[in-house]
């Protein structure tokens, strides 16, 4: 027993010496923090945010002025503000499409928010940098001091600095692209945020928060992509603030694409963004040249669409298609053909969904509607579907609704629109056996 204790002590001293030698390779900001050192094992590489900034750190640096200490350098990324699942957008004079109303990083100081990952970069055991960088109350530093660009001065919100999650939207591997970050400011009053932003907006532009679903028909494609990613990831962050294993707080790492449990000594669980797979299918009857469409009670009047449902755990996609069609309409399905997919950041359960689109051939034809899920499911002829599709192009693509009594399908923002158009382009001989 004495020999075992002696050997254990020697082994511990040897491992300690190895750890001390290895600290040469640990970034300076992680030294002295066992939490920070442990985080290195959870990250694709240390200092992810700093790497994205190409060496210009998000946290405070030596020699920074009091006005900008600890905050994003004003020359660095563009900031998208998000509030209760909506994104800040603007409509420029003479343009119909909405674009993201990108803000200078000085808006974060004005709104007194701190990015959650800044604290992780300094070590979670350390006091938040926001507690040191900015005085409280009336003694707070004016955002117009330091490097604030002309024309972008905003009134600073008084009170405590709030740590919020943020998501890097731009490609970190593209060193030429500007860094874009989405920040959730839902804890602030919307009017306060708009008042601060309004002083920095350009002439002739209207700035407002808009729901992601509305942006699907009103935003330009590049802005919609950024808004969708911001909506999906920030919603996930807000739903995973605590560890599901031990209940400890979790923190954001790797630019907002992962969260780790702060209890690294006994748990250290990693949490990844959730995406729910949904099978959506256009069921067709080849012999009679018709297709099956349905509607839920929550749909707008006259709208019919493809049947859909969540994929169950350990369930093949083809089986999910057949199960959902039988559950909702009592129709048996034979051949199933994958067509396309679409991310859907405004999922029914508040999560991001991945819509997996299929064409499915019916082998039985008597419809039995499951009224607990659907209001109506029925067969439509090719001429009826074409008329509904034309009404969709005329009204729904621009966010409107057809007149009362007109049947229509979802607009071109939804994969159901694409599945319907795919079926309309095909003839009976084009379908696979």
Tab-separated table of C-alpha atoms in Angstrom:
chain	number	residue	atom	x	y	z
A	1	UNK	CA	0.000	0.000	0.000
A	2	UNK	CA	2.863	2.387	0.846
A	3	UNK	CA	4.490	1.571	-2.481
A	4	UNK	CA	1.220	2.303	-4.329
A	5	UNK	CA	0.866	5.664	-2.588
A	6	UNK	CA	4.458	6.511	-3.443
A	7	UNK	CA	3.976	5.586	-7.114
A	8	UNK	CA	0.748	7.596	-7.270
A	9	UNK	CA	2.531	10.682	-5.904
A	10	UNK	CA	5.332	10.321	-8.460
A	11	UNK	CA	2.766	9.948	-11.263
A	12	UNK	CA	0.902	13.060	-10.068
A	13	UNK	CA	4.105	15.129	-9.992
A	14	UNK	CA	5.001	13.923	-13.479
A	15	UNK	CA	1.565	14.810	-14.870
A	16	UNK	CA	1.757	18.219	-13.190
A	17	UNK	CA	5.088	18.937	-14.865
A	18	UNK	CA	3.610	17.967	-18.229
A	19	UNK	CA	0.652	20.292	-17.656
A	20	UNK	CA	2.971	23.178	-16.791
A	21	UNK	CA	4.926	22.586	-19.981
A	22	UNK	CA	1.748	22.433	-22.000
A	23	UNK	CA	0.630	25.825	-20.686
A	24	UNK	CA	3.071	27.407	-23.115
A	25	UNK	CA	0.604	26.524	-25.860
A	26	UNK	CA	-2.450	27.880	-24.026
A	27	UNK	CA	-3.481	31.446	-24.935
A	28	UNK	CA	-2.553	33.928	-22.253
A	29	UNK	CA	-6.166	34.796	-21.454
A	30	UNK	CA	-6.838	31.197	-20.415
A	31	UNK	CA	-3.918	30.945	-17.984
A	32	UNK	CA	-4.753	30.885	-14.312
A	33	UNK	CA	-8.270	29.594	-15.020
A	34	UNK	CA	-8.877	25.861	-14.796
A	35	UNK	CA	-12.296	26.474	-16.346
A	36	UNK	CA	-10.775	28.233	-19.313
A	37	UNK	CA	-8.159	25.522	-19.798
A	38	UNK	CA	-10.859	22.861	-19.713
A	39	UNK	CA	-12.855	24.756	-22.326
A	40	UNK	CA	-10.045	24.195	-24.811
A	41	UNK	CA	-11.124	20.553	-25.044
A	42	UNK	CA	-14.627	21.653	-26.033
A	43	UNK	CA	-13.657	23.972	-28.845
A	44	UNK	CA	-12.602	23.328	-32.409
A	45	UNK	CA	-9.808	25.761	-31.653
A	46	UNK	CA	-9.090	28.117	-28.776
A	47	UNK	CA	-10.147	31.742	-28.974
A	48	UNK	CA	-12.728	31.130	-31.708
A	49	UNK	CA	-14.206	34.606	-31.632
A	50	UNK	CA	-10.799	36.205	-31.557
A	51	UNK	CA	-9.738	34.066	-34.505
A	52	UNK	CA	-12.786	35.215	-36.426
A	53	UNK	CA	-11.795	38.767	-35.700
A	54	UNK	CA	-8.340	37.900	-37.045
A	55	UNK	CA	-6.577	38.770	-33.808
A	56	UNK	CA	-8.694	41.787	-32.826
A	57	UNK	CA	-10.297	40.474	-29.632
A	58	UNK	CA	-13.845	41.108	-28.495
A	59	UNK	CA	-12.694	41.560	-24.920
A	60	UNK	CA	-10.794	44.427	-23.301
A	61	UNK	CA	-7.212	44.974	-24.440
A	62	UNK	CA	-4.322	46.771	-22.839
A	63	UNK	CA	-4.293	50.466	-23.574
A	64	UNK	CA	-7.960	50.660	-24.568
A	65	UNK	CA	-9.649	53.940	-23.795
A	66	UNK	CA	-12.259	54.097	-21.055
A	67	UNK	CA	-14.949	54.784	-23.638
A	68	UNK	CA	-14.374	51.559	-25.594
A	69	UNK	CA	-12.707	49.272	-23.042
A	70	UNK	CA	-14.047	45.755	-23.240
A	71	UNK	CA	-16.362	46.469	-26.139
A	72	UNK	CA	-16.199	45.484	-29.774
A	73	UNK	CA	-13.831	47.654	-31.759
A	74	UNK	CA	-15.993	50.105	-33.650
A	75	UNK	CA	-14.327	49.191	-36.946
A	76	UNK	CA	-15.062	45.477	-36.665
A	77	UNK	CA	-18.349	43.670	-37.303
A	78	UNK	CA	-21.819	44.703	-38.289
A	79	UNK	CA	-24.476	43.944	-35.658
A	80	UNK	CA	-28.001	42.636	-36.274
A	81	UNK	CA	-30.365	43.402	-33.406
A	82	UNK	CA	-33.072	40.832	-32.654
A	83	UNK	CA	-36.083	41.271	-30.366
A	84	UNK	CA	-38.626	38.584	-29.380
A	85	UNK	CA	-38.000	36.473	-32.478
A	86	UNK	CA	-37.940	39.464	-34.838
A	87	UNK	CA	-35.043	41.092	-36.655
A	88	UNK	CA	-34.272	44.774	-37.175
A	89	UNK	CA	-34.734	45.612	-40.859
A	90	UNK	CA	-35.108	48.734	-42.948
A	91	UNK	CA	-36.655	49.746	-46.224
A	92	UNK	CA	-34.561	52.152	-48.204
A	93	UNK	CA	-36.209	54.896	-50.181
A	94	UNK	CA	-37.251	53.717	-53.645
A	95	UNK	CA	-36.804	50.015	-52.855
A	96	UNK	CA	-39.499	47.417	-52.177
A	97	UNK	CA	-37.395	44.673	-50.560
A	98	UNK	CA	-36.366	44.940	-46.928
A	99	UNK	CA	-32.746	44.544	-45.855
A	100	UNK	CA	-31.086	44.013	-42.486
A	101	UNK	CA	-30.538	47.283	-40.626
A	102	UNK	CA	-26.931	46.554	-39.678
A	103	UNK	CA	-25.693	48.602	-36.743
A	104	UNK	CA	-22.232	49.762	-35.743
A	105	UNK	CA	-20.874	47.868	-32.702
A	106	UNK	CA	-21.159	51.087	-30.695
A	107	UNK	CA	-24.883	50.285	-30.367
A	108	UNK	CA	-23.964	47.496	-27.914
A	109	UNK	CA	-22.350	49.978	-25.577
A	110	UNK	CA	-25.275	52.351	-25.953
A	111	UNK	CA	-27.752	49.586	-25.064
A	112	UNK	CA	-25.466	48.322	-22.269
A	113	UNK	CA	-25.266	44.742	-23.477
A	114	UNK	CA	-22.271	42.427	-23.406
A	115	UNK	CA	-21.787	39.383	-25.618
A	116	UNK	CA	-21.929	36.172	-23.600
A	117	UNK	CA	-18.936	34.659	-25.330
A	118	UNK	CA	-16.698	37.516	-24.265
A	119	UNK	CA	-16.956	36.200	-20.721
A	120	UNK	CA	-16.123	32.677	-21.856
A	121	UNK	CA	-13.006	33.971	-23.638
A	122	UNK	CA	-11.798	35.402	-20.332
A	123	UNK	CA	-12.715	32.306	-18.309
A	124	UNK	CA	-16.125	31.706	-16.791
A	125	UNK	CA	-14.783	31.880	-13.240
A	126	UNK	CA	-13.669	35.460	-13.787
A	127	UNK	CA	-15.866	38.471	-13.112
A	128	UNK	CA	-17.724	39.513	-16.285
A	129	UNK	CA	-15.764	42.116	-18.182
A	130	UNK	CA	-18.877	44.266	-18.313
A	131	UNK	CA	-18.644	44.751	-14.566
A	132	UNK	CA	-15.239	46.412	-14.965
A	133	UNK	CA	-15.473	48.183	-18.282
A	134	UNK	CA	-18.423	50.499	-17.749
A	135	UNK	CA	-19.316	52.589	-14.666
A	136	UNK	CA	-22.908	52.420	-13.410
A	137	UNK	CA	-25.611	55.079	-13.506
A	138	UNK	CA	-24.928	58.686	-14.327
A	139	UNK	CA	-21.180	58.136	-14.268
A	140	UNK	CA	-21.377	55.951	-17.389
A	141	UNK	CA	-19.110	56.930	-20.223
A	142	UNK	CA	-20.764	58.597	-23.174
A	143	UNK	CA	-20.732	56.465	-26.354
A	144	UNK	CA	-19.740	59.529	-28.328
A	145	UNK	CA	-16.281	59.477	-26.804
A	146	UNK	CA	-13.372	57.466	-28.189
A	147	UNK	CA	-13.787	56.054	-31.694
A	148	UNK	CA	-17.512	56.561	-32.259
A	149	UNK	CA	-18.018	57.540	-35.930
A	150	UNK	CA	-19.696	60.817	-36.746
A	151	UNK	CA	-23.461	60.525	-37.198
A	152	UNK	CA	-23.716	57.348	-35.095
A	153	UNK	CA	-23.961	58.808	-31.618
A	154	UNK	CA	-26.798	57.333	-29.559
A	155	UNK	CA	-28.148	57.914	-26.066
A	156	UNK	CA	-26.909	55.292	-23.625
A	157	UNK	CA	-29.424	53.161	-21.753
A	158	UNK	CA	-28.947	53.461	-18.007
A	159	UNK	CA	-28.790	50.514	-15.619
A	160	UNK	CA	-26.896	47.254	-15.323
A	161	UNK	CA	-24.954	45.783	-18.222
A	162	UNK	CA	-26.689	42.608	-19.461
A	163	UNK	CA	-24.853	39.599	-20.869
A	164	UNK	CA	-26.696	38.252	-23.934
A	165	UNK	CA	-26.051	35.440	-26.451
A	166	UNK	CA	-24.711	36.320	-29.881
A	167	UNK	CA	-24.301	34.378	-33.110
A	168	UNK	CA	-21.602	34.850	-35.747
A	169	UNK	CA	-23.420	34.918	-39.093
A	170	UNK	CA	-20.543	35.325	-41.546
A	171	UNK	CA	-18.170	32.619	-42.717
A	172	UNK	CA	-15.197	32.591	-40.314
A	173	UNK	CA	-12.994	31.061	-43.010
A	174	UNK	CA	-13.526	33.992	-45.370
A	175	UNK	CA	-11.021	36.514	-44.075
A	176	UNK	CA	-12.122	39.094	-46.636
A	177	UNK	CA	-15.785	39.066	-45.618
A	178	UNK	CA	-16.938	41.483	-42.907
A	179	UNK	CA	-17.836	39.877	-39.608
A	180	UNK	CA	-21.581	39.922	-38.927
A	181	UNK	CA	-23.043	39.179	-35.502
A	182	UNK	CA	-26.677	38.749	-34.390
A	183	UNK	CA	-27.472	39.866	-30.834
A	184	UNK	CA	-30.655	39.266	-28.817
A	185	UNK	CA	-31.898	42.420	-27.037
A	186	UNK	CA	-35.329	41.071	-26.042
A	187	UNK	CA	-34.714	42.058	-22.410
A	188	UNK	CA	-34.953	45.734	-23.414
A	189	UNK	CA	-38.088	47.654	-24.240
A	190	UNK	CA	-38.592	47.726	-27.997
A	191	UNK	CA	-39.188	51.475	-28.050
A	192	UNK	CA	-35.915	52.082	-26.203
A	193	UNK	CA	-34.001	50.050	-28.797
A	194	UNK	CA	-35.693	51.781	-31.734
A	195	UNK	CA	-35.044	55.184	-30.186
A	196	UNK	CA	-31.338	54.420	-29.868
A	197	UNK	CA	-31.168	53.021	-33.385
A	198	UNK	CA	-33.224	55.850	-34.877
A	199	UNK	CA	-30.530	58.418	-34.167
A	200	UNK	CA	-28.002	56.481	-36.253
A	201	UNK	CA	-30.129	55.445	-39.227
A	202	UNK	CA	-29.598	56.945	-42.633
A	203	UNK	CA	-31.949	59.494	-44.188
A	204	UNK	CA	-34.993	58.212	-46.046
A	205	UNK	CA	-35.045	54.778	-44.402
A	206	UNK	CA	-37.591	53.232	-42.050
A	207	UNK	CA	-36.240	50.960	-39.316
A	208	UNK	CA	-38.470	48.384	-37.588
A	209	UNK	CA	-38.502	44.910	-36.052
A	210	UNK	CA	-40.241	42.343	-38.263
A	211	UNK	CA	-41.100	38.675	-37.799
A	212	UNK	CA	-39.024	36.202	-39.808
A	213	UNK	CA	-42.140	34.724	-41.408
A	214	UNK	CA	-43.125	38.121	-42.807
A	215	UNK	CA	-39.590	38.642	-44.065
A	216	UNK	CA	-39.916	35.511	-46.198
A	217	UNK	CA	-41.985	37.494	-48.668
A	218	UNK	CA	-40.532	40.968	-48.124
A	219	UNK	CA	-36.765	40.633	-47.587
A	220	UNK	CA	-34.005	40.264	-50.140
A	221	UNK	CA	-32.536	36.710	-50.263
A	222	UNK	CA	-29.208	37.528	-48.565
A	223	UNK	CA	-30.923	39.361	-45.696
A	224	UNK	CA	-33.489	36.574	-45.294
A	225	UNK	CA	-30.693	34.009	-44.966
A	226	UNK	CA	-29.057	36.030	-42.168
A	227	UNK	CA	-32.375	36.636	-40.419
A	228	UNK	CA	-33.335	32.962	-40.567
A	229	UNK	CA	-30.038	31.813	-39.081
A	230	UNK	CA	-30.236	34.472	-36.368
A	231	UNK	CA	-33.817	33.507	-35.484
A	232	UNK	CA	-33.026	29.782	-35.310
A	233	UNK	CA	-29.840	30.015	-33.245
A	234	UNK	CA	-30.918	32.760	-30.845
A	235	UNK	CA	-34.171	30.892	-30.115
A	236	UNK	CA	-32.103	27.809	-29.375
A	237	UNK	CA	-29.794	29.775	-27.062
A	238	UNK	CA	-32.736	31.150	-25.094
A	239	UNK	CA	-34.211	27.658	-24.693
A	240	UNK	CA	-30.958	26.077	-23.462
A	241	UNK	CA	-29.657	28.385	-20.753
A	242	UNK	CA	-29.349	25.502	-18.309
A	243	UNK	CA	-27.816	22.043	-18.576
A	244	UNK	CA	-30.297	19.219	-19.045
A	245	UNK	CA	-28.071	16.830	-17.065
A	246	UNK	CA	-27.134	18.747	-13.913
A	247	UNK	CA	-29.113	22.007	-14.086
A	248	UNK	CA	-26.067	24.279	-14.093
A	249	UNK	CA	-25.962	27.336	-16.380
A	250	UNK	CA	-24.603	26.793	-19.873
A	251	UNK	CA	-22.458	29.238	-21.829
A	252	UNK	CA	-22.015	29.976	-25.522
A	253	UNK	CA	-18.801	28.964	-27.298
A	254	UNK	CA	-17.466	28.813	-30.853
A	255	UNK	CA	-19.269	31.894	-32.078
A	256	UNK	CA	-22.682	30.770	-30.850
A	257	UNK	CA	-22.870	27.326	-32.495
A	258	UNK	CA	-22.473	25.374	-29.255
A	259	UNK	CA	-23.175	25.691	-25.530
A	260	UNK	CA	-21.261	23.942	-22.749
A	261	UNK	CA	-22.188	23.279	-19.139
A	262	UNK	CA	-20.378	25.637	-16.750
A	263	UNK	CA	-20.043	22.802	-14.237
A	264	UNK	CA	-16.964	21.419	-15.949
A	265	UNK	CA	-15.691	19.563	-12.898
A	266	UNK	CA	-18.534	17.024	-12.647
A	267	UNK	CA	-20.564	17.493	-15.847
A	268	UNK	CA	-19.190	19.517	-18.767
A	269	UNK	CA	-22.028	18.479	-21.104
A	270	UNK	CA	-22.087	19.942	-24.611
A	271	UNK	CA	-25.326	21.140	-26.205
A	272	UNK	CA	-25.705	21.580	-29.952
A	273	UNK	CA	-28.374	23.456	-31.938
A	274	UNK	CA	-31.551	21.491	-32.491
A	275	UNK	CA	-33.065	20.900	-35.925
A	276	UNK	CA	-36.331	18.973	-36.199
A	277	UNK	CA	-36.764	16.924	-39.419
A	278	UNK	CA	-40.193	17.213	-41.044
A	279	UNK	CA	-41.414	15.124	-43.967
A	280	UNK	CA	-43.662	17.068	-46.366
A	281	UNK	CA	-45.166	15.224	-49.325
A	282	UNK	CA	-47.347	15.776	-52.336
A	283	UNK	CA	-49.377	12.598	-52.750
A	284	UNK	CA	-50.555	11.957	-56.311
A	285	UNK	CA	-52.838	9.544	-58.115
A	286	UNK	CA	-51.149	8.723	-61.401
A	287	UNK	CA	-54.108	6.990	-63.059
A	288	UNK	CA	-56.593	9.806	-62.417
A	289	UNK	CA	-54.044	12.651	-62.750
A	290	UNK	CA	-54.836	14.308	-59.427
A	291	UNK	CA	-53.108	15.085	-56.138
A	292	UNK	CA	-53.989	15.157	-52.438
A	293	UNK	CA	-53.991	18.463	-50.535
A	294	UNK	CA	-55.221	19.352	-47.078
A	295	UNK	CA	-55.718	22.253	-44.685
A	296	UNK	CA	-55.536	22.798	-40.946
A	297	UNK	CA	-57.968	24.922	-38.938
A	298	UNK	CA	-55.291	27.535	-38.310
A	299	UNK	CA	-54.723	28.189	-42.039
A	300	UNK	CA	-56.006	31.298	-43.733
A	301	UNK	CA	-59.287	30.850	-45.684
A	302	UNK	CA	-58.917	29.015	-48.977
A	303	UNK	CA	-55.362	27.762	-48.443
A	304	UNK	CA	-54.587	24.102	-49.106
A	305	UNK	CA	-51.127	22.590	-48.926
A	306	UNK	CA	-49.158	19.342	-48.857
A	307	UNK	CA	-49.466	16.934	-45.945
A	308	UNK	CA	-46.554	16.952	-43.495
A	309	UNK	CA	-45.384	15.685	-40.124
A	310	UNK	CA	-42.365	15.244	-37.893
A	311	UNK	CA	-40.008	12.327	-38.442
A	312	UNK	CA	-40.034	10.055	-35.396
A	313	UNK	CA	-36.772	8.930	-33.722
A	314	UNK	CA	-35.077	6.041	-35.550
A	315	UNK	CA	-37.645	6.244	-38.361
A	316	UNK	CA	-36.628	6.091	-42.044
A	317	UNK	CA	-37.848	9.030	-44.091
A	318	UNK	CA	-39.884	6.847	-46.454
A	319	UNK	CA	-41.649	5.271	-43.490
A	320	UNK	CA	-42.369	8.722	-42.059
A	321	UNK	CA	-44.020	9.748	-45.349
A	322	UNK	CA	-46.236	6.658	-45.413
A	323	UNK	CA	-47.135	6.932	-41.716
A	324	UNK	CA	-48.086	10.629	-41.848
A	325	UNK	CA	-50.225	10.251	-44.968
A	326	UNK	CA	-52.100	7.318	-43.446
A	327	UNK	CA	-52.550	9.106	-40.099
A	328	UNK	CA	-53.939	12.307	-41.642
A	329	UNK	CA	-55.852	11.005	-44.659
A	330	UNK	CA	-56.142	7.205	-44.384
A	331	UNK	CA	-54.342	6.810	-47.738
A	332	UNK	CA	-51.763	4.087	-48.407
A	333	UNK	CA	-48.600	5.164	-50.220
A	334	UNK	CA	-46.296	3.122	-52.422
A	335	UNK	CA	-43.414	4.758	-54.282
A	336	UNK	CA	-41.726	7.661	-52.455
A	337	UNK	CA	-39.366	10.004	-54.295
A	338	UNK	CA	-37.233	12.672	-52.579
A	339	UNK	CA	-37.373	16.072	-54.316
A	340	UNK	CA	-35.774	18.847	-52.259
A	341	UNK	CA	-35.263	20.254	-48.760
A	342	UNK	CA	-35.742	23.634	-47.104
A	343	UNK	CA	-34.726	25.044	-43.692
A	344	UNK	CA	-37.690	26.461	-41.780
A	345	UNK	CA	-36.501	28.633	-38.857
A	346	UNK	CA	-40.058	29.462	-37.721
A	347	UNK	CA	-41.050	25.949	-36.688
A	348	UNK	CA	-44.285	25.073	-34.917
A	349	UNK	CA	-42.576	24.329	-31.607
A	350	UNK	CA	-40.351	27.382	-31.701
A	351	UNK	CA	-37.439	25.359	-33.064
A	352	UNK	CA	-35.786	25.272	-36.471
A	353	UNK	CA	-37.184	22.613	-38.756
A	354	UNK	CA	-35.681	20.975	-41.833
A	355	UNK	CA	-38.418	20.362	-44.378
A	356	UNK	CA	-37.740	17.236	-46.467
A	357	UNK	CA	-39.898	17.294	-49.590
A	358	UNK	CA	-41.215	14.169	-51.348
A	359	UNK	CA	-43.526	13.070	-54.129
A	360	UNK	CA	-45.498	10.004	-53.028
A	361	UNK	CA	-47.745	7.786	-55.153
A	362	UNK	CA	-51.008	6.685	-53.593
A	363	UNK	CA	-52.051	3.016	-53.722
A	364	UNK	CA	-55.461	3.543	-52.101
A	365	UNK	CA	-57.820	6.417	-52.810
A	366	UNK	CA	-60.682	6.642	-50.286
A	367	UNK	CA	-59.908	9.599	-48.005
A	368	UNK	CA	-60.595	9.280	-44.275
A	369	UNK	CA	-59.807	12.650	-42.682
A	370	UNK	CA	-58.286	12.663	-39.196
A	371	UNK	CA	-60.323	15.578	-37.852
A	372	UNK	CA	-58.150	15.887	-34.737
A	373	UNK	CA	-55.299	17.062	-36.970
A	374	UNK	CA	-56.856	18.275	-40.222
A	375	UNK	CA	-59.918	20.301	-41.155
A	376	UNK	CA	-60.118	18.930	-44.678
A	377	UNK	CA	-58.149	16.627	-46.990
A	378	UNK	CA	-59.293	15.876	-50.542
A	379	UNK	CA	-58.244	15.110	-54.091
A	380	UNK	CA	-57.776	17.944	-56.589
A	381	UNK	CA	-57.655	17.620	-60.368
A	382	UNK	CA	-54.758	19.055	-62.352
A	383	UNK	CA	-56.883	21.987	-63.511
A	384	UNK	CA	-57.909	22.811	-59.914
A	385	UNK	CA	-54.314	22.641	-58.711
A	386	UNK	CA	-53.152	24.825	-61.590
A	387	UNK	CA	-55.766	27.452	-60.691
A	388	UNK	CA	-54.723	27.352	-57.009
A	389	UNK	CA	-51.077	27.672	-58.047
A	390	UNK	CA	-51.818	30.670	-60.272
A	391	UNK	CA	-53.674	32.349	-57.388
A	392	UNK	CA	-50.625	31.725	-55.210
A	393	UNK	CA	-48.314	33.373	-57.739
A	394	UNK	CA	-50.644	36.354	-58.049
A	395	UNK	CA	-51.319	36.952	-54.345
A	396	UNK	CA	-49.350	34.783	-51.890
A	397	UNK	CA	-45.895	35.396	-53.372
A	398	UNK	CA	-46.177	39.022	-52.296
A	399	UNK	CA	-47.613	38.204	-48.866
A	400	UNK	CA	-51.280	38.795	-49.691
A	401	UNK	CA	-54.358	36.578	-49.620
A	402	UNK	CA	-56.663	35.842	-52.591
A	403	UNK	CA	-60.283	36.995	-52.529
A	404	UNK	CA	-62.797	35.009	-50.519
A	405	UNK	CA	-63.764	31.722	-52.135
A	406	UNK	CA	-60.538	31.339	-54.144
A	407	UNK	CA	-58.430	28.243	-53.439
A	408	UNK	CA	-54.669	28.736	-53.270
A	409	UNK	CA	-51.441	27.060	-52.182
A	410	UNK	CA	-48.544	28.588	-50.187
A	411	UNK	CA	-46.335	31.134	-51.920
A	412	UNK	CA	-42.858	30.600	-53.337
A	413	UNK	CA	-41.289	31.079	-49.880
A	414	UNK	CA	-42.446	27.544	-48.925
A	415	UNK	CA	-41.295	24.165	-50.199
A	416	UNK	CA	-44.953	23.164	-50.666
A	417	UNK	CA	-45.104	25.680	-53.518
A	418	UNK	CA	-42.124	23.988	-55.165
A	419	UNK	CA	-43.603	20.491	-54.741
A	420	UNK	CA	-46.860	21.600	-56.361
A	421	UNK	CA	-45.027	23.220	-59.273
A	422	UNK	CA	-42.901	20.082	-59.700
A	423	UNK	CA	-46.015	17.912	-59.959
A	424	UNK	CA	-47.658	20.329	-62.400
A	425	UNK	CA	-44.630	20.130	-64.706
A	426	UNK	CA	-44.759	16.348	-64.779
A	427	UNK	CA	-47.019	14.034	-66.763
A	428	UNK	CA	-48.061	10.519	-65.841
A	429	UNK	CA	-45.150	9.064	-67.822
A	430	UNK	CA	-42.579	11.190	-65.948
A	431	UNK	CA	-43.094	9.556	-62.545
A	432	UNK	CA	-40.868	6.739	-61.376
A	433	UNK	CA	-42.353	3.264	-61.019
